[in-house]
Coordinates of C-alpha atoms in Angstrom, one line a residue:
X1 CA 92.4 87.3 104.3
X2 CA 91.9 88.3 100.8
X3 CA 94.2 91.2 99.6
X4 CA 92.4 91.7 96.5
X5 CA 89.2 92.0 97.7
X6 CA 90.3 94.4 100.8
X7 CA 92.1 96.4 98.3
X8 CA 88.9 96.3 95.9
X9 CA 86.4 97.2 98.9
X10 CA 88.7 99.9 100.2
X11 CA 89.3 101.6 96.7
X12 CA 85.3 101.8 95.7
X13 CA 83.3 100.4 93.2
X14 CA 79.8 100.2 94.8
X15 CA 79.5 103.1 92.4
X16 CA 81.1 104.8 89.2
X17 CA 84.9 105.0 90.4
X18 CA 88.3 105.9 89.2
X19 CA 91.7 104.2 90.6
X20 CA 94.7 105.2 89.9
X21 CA 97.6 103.5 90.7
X22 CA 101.5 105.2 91.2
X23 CA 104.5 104.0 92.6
X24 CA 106.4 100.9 92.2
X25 CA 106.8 97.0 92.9
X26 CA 103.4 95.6 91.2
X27 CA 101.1 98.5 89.5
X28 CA 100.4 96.5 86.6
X29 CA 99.7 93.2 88.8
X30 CA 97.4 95.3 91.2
X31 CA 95.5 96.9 88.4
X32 CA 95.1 93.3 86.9
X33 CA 93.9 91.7 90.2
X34 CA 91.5 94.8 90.8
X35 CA 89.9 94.6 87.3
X36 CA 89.2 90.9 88.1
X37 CA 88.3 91.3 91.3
X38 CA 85.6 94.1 90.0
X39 CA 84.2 92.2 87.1
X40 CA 83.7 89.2 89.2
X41 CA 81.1 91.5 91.1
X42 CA 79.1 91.9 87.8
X43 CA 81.0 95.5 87.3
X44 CA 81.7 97.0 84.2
X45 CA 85.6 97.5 84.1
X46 CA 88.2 99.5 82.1
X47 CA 91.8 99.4 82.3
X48 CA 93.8 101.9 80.7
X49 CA 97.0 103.8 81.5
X50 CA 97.8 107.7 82.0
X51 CA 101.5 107.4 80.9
X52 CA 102.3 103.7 78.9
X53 CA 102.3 100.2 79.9
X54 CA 102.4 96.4 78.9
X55 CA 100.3 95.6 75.7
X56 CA 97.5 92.7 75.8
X57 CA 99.8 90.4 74.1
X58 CA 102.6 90.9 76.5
X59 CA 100.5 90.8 80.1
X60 CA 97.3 88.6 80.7
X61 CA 95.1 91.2 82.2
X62 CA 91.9 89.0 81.9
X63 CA 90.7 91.0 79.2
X64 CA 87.5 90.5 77.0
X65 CA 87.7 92.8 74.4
X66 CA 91.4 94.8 73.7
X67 CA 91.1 98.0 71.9
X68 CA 93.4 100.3 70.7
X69 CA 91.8 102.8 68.2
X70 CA 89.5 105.8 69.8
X71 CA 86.4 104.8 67.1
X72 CA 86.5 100.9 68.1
X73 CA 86.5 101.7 71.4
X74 CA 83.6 104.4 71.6
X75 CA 81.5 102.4 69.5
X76 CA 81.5 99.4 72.0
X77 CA 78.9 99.3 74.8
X78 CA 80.3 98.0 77.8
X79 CA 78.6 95.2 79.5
X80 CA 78.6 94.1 83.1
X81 CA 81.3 91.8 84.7
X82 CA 83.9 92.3 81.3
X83 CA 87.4 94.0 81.1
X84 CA 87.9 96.3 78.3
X85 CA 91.5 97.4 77.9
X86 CA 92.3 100.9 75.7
X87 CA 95.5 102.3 75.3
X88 CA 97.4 103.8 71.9
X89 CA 99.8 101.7 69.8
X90 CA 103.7 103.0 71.3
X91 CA 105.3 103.7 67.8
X92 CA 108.9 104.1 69.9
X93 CA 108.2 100.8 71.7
X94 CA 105.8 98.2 70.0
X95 CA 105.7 96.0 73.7
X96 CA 104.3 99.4 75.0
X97 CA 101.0 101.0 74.7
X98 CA 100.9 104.8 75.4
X99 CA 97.7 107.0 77.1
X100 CA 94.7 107.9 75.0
X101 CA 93.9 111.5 74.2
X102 CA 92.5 112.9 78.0
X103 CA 89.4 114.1 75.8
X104 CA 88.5 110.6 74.9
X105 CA 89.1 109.0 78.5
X106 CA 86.8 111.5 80.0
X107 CA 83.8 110.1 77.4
X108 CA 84.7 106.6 77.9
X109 CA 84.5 106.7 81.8
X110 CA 80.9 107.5 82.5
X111 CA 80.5 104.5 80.4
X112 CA 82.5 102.2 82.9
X113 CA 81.4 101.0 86.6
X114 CA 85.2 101.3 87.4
X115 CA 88.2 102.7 85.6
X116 CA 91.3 101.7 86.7
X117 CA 94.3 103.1 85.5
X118 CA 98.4 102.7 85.3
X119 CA 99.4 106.1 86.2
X120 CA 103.2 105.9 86.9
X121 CA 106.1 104.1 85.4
X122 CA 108.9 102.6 87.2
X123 CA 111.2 100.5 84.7
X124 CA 110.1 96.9 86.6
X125 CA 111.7 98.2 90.0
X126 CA 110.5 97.7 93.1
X127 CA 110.4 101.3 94.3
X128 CA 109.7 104.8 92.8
X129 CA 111.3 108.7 93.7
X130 CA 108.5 110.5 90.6
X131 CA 110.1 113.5 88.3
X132 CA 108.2 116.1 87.6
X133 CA 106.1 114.8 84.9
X134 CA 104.8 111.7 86.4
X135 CA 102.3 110.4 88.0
X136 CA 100.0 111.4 86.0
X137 CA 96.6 111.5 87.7
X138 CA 93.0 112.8 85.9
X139 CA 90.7 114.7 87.5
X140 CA 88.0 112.3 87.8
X141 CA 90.3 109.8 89.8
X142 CA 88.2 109.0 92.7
X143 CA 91.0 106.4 94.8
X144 CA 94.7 106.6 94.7
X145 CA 96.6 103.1 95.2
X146 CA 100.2 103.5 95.7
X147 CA 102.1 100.7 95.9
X148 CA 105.9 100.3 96.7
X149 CA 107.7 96.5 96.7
X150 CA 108.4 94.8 99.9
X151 CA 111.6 93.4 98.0
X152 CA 114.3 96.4 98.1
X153 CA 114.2 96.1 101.6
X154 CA 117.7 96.3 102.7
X155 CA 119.2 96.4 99.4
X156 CA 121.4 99.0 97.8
X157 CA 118.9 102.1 97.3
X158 CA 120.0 103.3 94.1
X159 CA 119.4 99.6 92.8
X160 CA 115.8 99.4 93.3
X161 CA 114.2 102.5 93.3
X162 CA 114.0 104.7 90.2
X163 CA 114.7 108.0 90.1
X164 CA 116.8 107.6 93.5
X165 CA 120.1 109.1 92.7
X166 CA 122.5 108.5 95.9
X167 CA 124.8 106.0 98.4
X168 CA 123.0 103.5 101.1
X169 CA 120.5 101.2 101.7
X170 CA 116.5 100.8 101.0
X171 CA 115.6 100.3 105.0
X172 CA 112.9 101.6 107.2
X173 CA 114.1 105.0 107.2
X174 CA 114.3 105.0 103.1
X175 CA 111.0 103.6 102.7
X176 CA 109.7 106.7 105.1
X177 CA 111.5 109.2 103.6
X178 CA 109.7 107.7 100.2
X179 CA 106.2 108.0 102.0
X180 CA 107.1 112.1 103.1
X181 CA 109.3 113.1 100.7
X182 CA 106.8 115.7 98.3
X183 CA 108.3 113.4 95.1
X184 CA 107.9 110.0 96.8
X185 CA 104.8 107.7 96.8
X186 CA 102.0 109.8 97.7
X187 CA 102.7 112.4 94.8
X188 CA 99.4 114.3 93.6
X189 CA 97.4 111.6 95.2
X190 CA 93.7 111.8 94.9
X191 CA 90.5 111.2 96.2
X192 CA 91.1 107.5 98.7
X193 CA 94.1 107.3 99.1
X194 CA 96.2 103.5 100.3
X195 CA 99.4 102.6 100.2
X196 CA 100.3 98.9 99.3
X197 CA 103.4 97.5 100.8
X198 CA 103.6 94.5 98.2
X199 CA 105.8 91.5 97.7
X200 CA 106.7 91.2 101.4
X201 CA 106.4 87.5 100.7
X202 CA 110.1 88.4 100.2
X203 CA 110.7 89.6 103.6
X204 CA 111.4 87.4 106.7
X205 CA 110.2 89.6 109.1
X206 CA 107.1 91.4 108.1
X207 CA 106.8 93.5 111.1
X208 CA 109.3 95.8 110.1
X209 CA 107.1 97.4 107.7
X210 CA 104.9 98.7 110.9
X211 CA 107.2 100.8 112.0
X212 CA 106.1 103.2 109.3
X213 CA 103.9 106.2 109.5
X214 CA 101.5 107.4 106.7
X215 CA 98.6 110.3 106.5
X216 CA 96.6 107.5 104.8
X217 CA 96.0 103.6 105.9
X218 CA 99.3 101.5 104.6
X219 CA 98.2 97.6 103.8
X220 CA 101.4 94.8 104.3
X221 CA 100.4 92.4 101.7
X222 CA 101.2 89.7 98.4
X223 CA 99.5 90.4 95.0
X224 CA 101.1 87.1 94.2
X225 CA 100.0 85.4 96.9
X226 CA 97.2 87.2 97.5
X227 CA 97.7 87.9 101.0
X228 CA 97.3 90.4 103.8
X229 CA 99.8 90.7 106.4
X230 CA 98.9 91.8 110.1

């Protein structure tokens, strides 16, 4: 079974939608694979970021047209089945590109079939405790992905997930109290919400991961691999 297009079917796109993706252990992977996934159905997509992420140079997001000034980008008319990435030049991090003015998103998004968005920041680790600024998550965000990496499992804590200050180990009981806690994964999540167990490739026993409970459907899965596990 496809995760990509379960992900992509459970998140929208038959109409004008919004995704937003927090957490940790494969945002920037999911919202690649979606944007694919979503132009291959002859949908116009967007990629952008609320917060900062990878530039074009530094991730292949499958992009057809890169753009990183607010005039280039507003002049261009979007066409169906291509991936147009906006975000600003970083001038603290030149790998980085930063969010666009909120003003400008909110024109460009009527434009798009789907807009999908990195809306969190976790420093390449596998799991995510938010601060009080982040995620950052629009208005218009119709579908909430939150993902959290398969790969800490059973691993020192404080190792893998950011913003986790504190002794012990990432186990079923940790990855819970990330799914209840009022900082953890499900922060100011919005409109269809889905959590994404990713990575558990990495894990021998997959079944460990049902153990957990969620107020929203939780998918076991590989982006990699693209793979769901039941």
């Amino acid at each position: 079974m496809s995760l990509i297009k379960e992900l992509a079917d459970a998140l929208g796109g038959k109409s004008v939608c919004v995704i937003s993706i927090t957490g940790a252990g494969g945002k920037t992977t999911a919202l690649s694979c979606l944007a694919r996934e979503y132009a291959k159905r002859n949908l116009s997509v967007l990629i952008t970021t609320t917060t900062k992420f990878q530039g074009p140079k530094q991730f292949d997001y499958g992009l057809n047209h890169a753009f990183t000034e607010e005039s280039d980008v507003l002049l261009h008319e979007p066409v169906k089945g291509e991936i147009v990435y906006f975000a600003s030049k970083s001038v603290l991090d030149m790998k980085k590109y930063v969010a666009p003015r909120p003003e400008i998103l909110s024109l460009l998004i009527p434009r798009y079939d789907v807009t999908v968005i990195e809306a969190d920041g976790a420093r390449t680790l596998p799991l995510k405790l938010h601060t009080e600024r982040d995620p950052v998550i629009i208005p218009e965000t119709t579908a909430t992905l939150a993902v959290m990496g398969a790969s800490a499992y059973l691993d020192r804590a404080d190792n893998n997930c950011f913003g986790f200050e504190g002794d012990g180990i990432a186990d079923i009981a940790f990855y819970q109290s990330l799914i209840d806690n009022p900082e953890g994964v499900l922060k100011r999540a919005k409109g269809k919400k889905l959590i994404l167990i990713n990575q558990c490739d990495s894990v021998s026993d997959v079944s460990v991961f049902d153990a957990l409970r969620s107020p929203c459907p939780i998918v076991k899965g590989s982006l990699q691999k693209d793979l769901v596990y039941v």
